[in-house]
Amino acid sequence: MVTHTLILLRHGASDWTCKNLFNGWVDTKLSDKGREDAIKAGKLMLEHNLLPDVVYTSCLSRAIQTANILLEVVDRLSVNVRHSWRLNERHYGALQGQNRKEVAQEYGQEKYMLWRRSYDVAPPPIDDDCEFSPVHDARYSGLPNDTIPRTESLKDVEARLVPYFNDVIGKDIKHGKVVLVIAHSNSLRALVKHIDSIDDQDIVDVNIPNAMPLIYELNDDLRPVKSGYYLDPETAAEAAEVVANQGN
Ligand SMILES: O=C(O)[C@@H](CO)OP(=O)(O)O
C-alpha cells in the first residue's frame, strides 16, 4: 500500500504567548524563543530526512515566519508556500489580547477551560470596532463580511478547515508530495480531531505544543495508516503539558 507523509507543525512561540495573552486572529509575531523553536524544528526534520515538497500556512505572520525560518534551515527556500485563512488560529472573540490568567480568575476555571478547549462553545464575540477585529484587515478584504468570524468554537474551525484539507491540501498529499502544514494550537487540534477521528469529548484533552513536528502516514483516502507521532515524543509531551496548564 502506498502511504503519504503529512507533517503538522504549530508555529514557534509568539510574543503574546510568552506574555500569556490570547492570540487568535491577532497578527502576533514570533518571539526570540519562537525563532529558536523554528530553527530546532527544522533541524529535527533534517535529522529525520523529512523534507517538505510544499508548505501550507495560515495568513498569520507567526506561522509564515516559522515557515521561512524552517525552510532556510532545511535548505528548501524554493518550495511553494501557500497561505490560507482557513488554517488561521481559532478566532478567540473578545478574549483576544486578554491575559489567560486574568480571564481564568475573572470567569472561573470551568468557563475558562470551556472557552479554551471545549468542542462547541465559542468565547463571546469581538466588536467590529475593537482594535483586534480582523474586519478592516486588508488580508481578508477578499472575504465576504459575514465569512469573517467574530468568534469561533473548535467546531467552527473544523467546518472551515476540513474542506480545505480534503480538497486542496489533500490533492498534494495524494500526488505523493511531502506536505508540511504550519498552523496553530486550535486549527491543528481541529485537523488532528478530523484525521484521527477523535470524539468531541476527548478532544478537550488534546494540546499541541509549539514547533514539535507531528508526523502522519496517510493512505489514498487521507486516513491514517498509523496514528500521528511526534519526532521527539518526550519533549513534545512535556511541552503539551505546559500548554494544557497555561493560565492555571
Ligand atoms: O492564544 C491563542 O490563540 C492560542 C494559542 O495560539 O491559545 P490556546 O492554546 O490557549 O488555545
XYZ file of C-alpha atoms in Angstrom, residues 16 19-26 28 91-100 102-103 126 130-133:
27
model
C 1.891 37.250 23.050
C 3.135 37.197 27.791
C 0.291 34.689 28.357
C -2.171 36.644 26.149
C -4.793 35.077 23.868
C -3.694 35.481 20.226
C -6.482 34.149 17.990
C -6.619 36.094 14.689
C -4.430 38.921 16.021
C 1.252 38.492 16.648
C -10.883 33.340 16.373
C -10.843 33.887 20.131
C -13.555 36.577 20.055
C -13.491 39.137 22.844
C -10.753 37.176 24.652
C -8.141 38.224 22.078
C -5.457 40.345 23.727
C -6.583 39.349 27.230
C -4.346 37.650 29.757
C -5.198 33.949 30.239
C -6.850 37.130 34.425
C -9.619 35.578 32.298
C -15.466 40.647 19.381
C -12.301 46.703 18.551
C -8.627 47.233 17.633
C -8.188 43.430 17.441
C -11.061 42.821 14.997
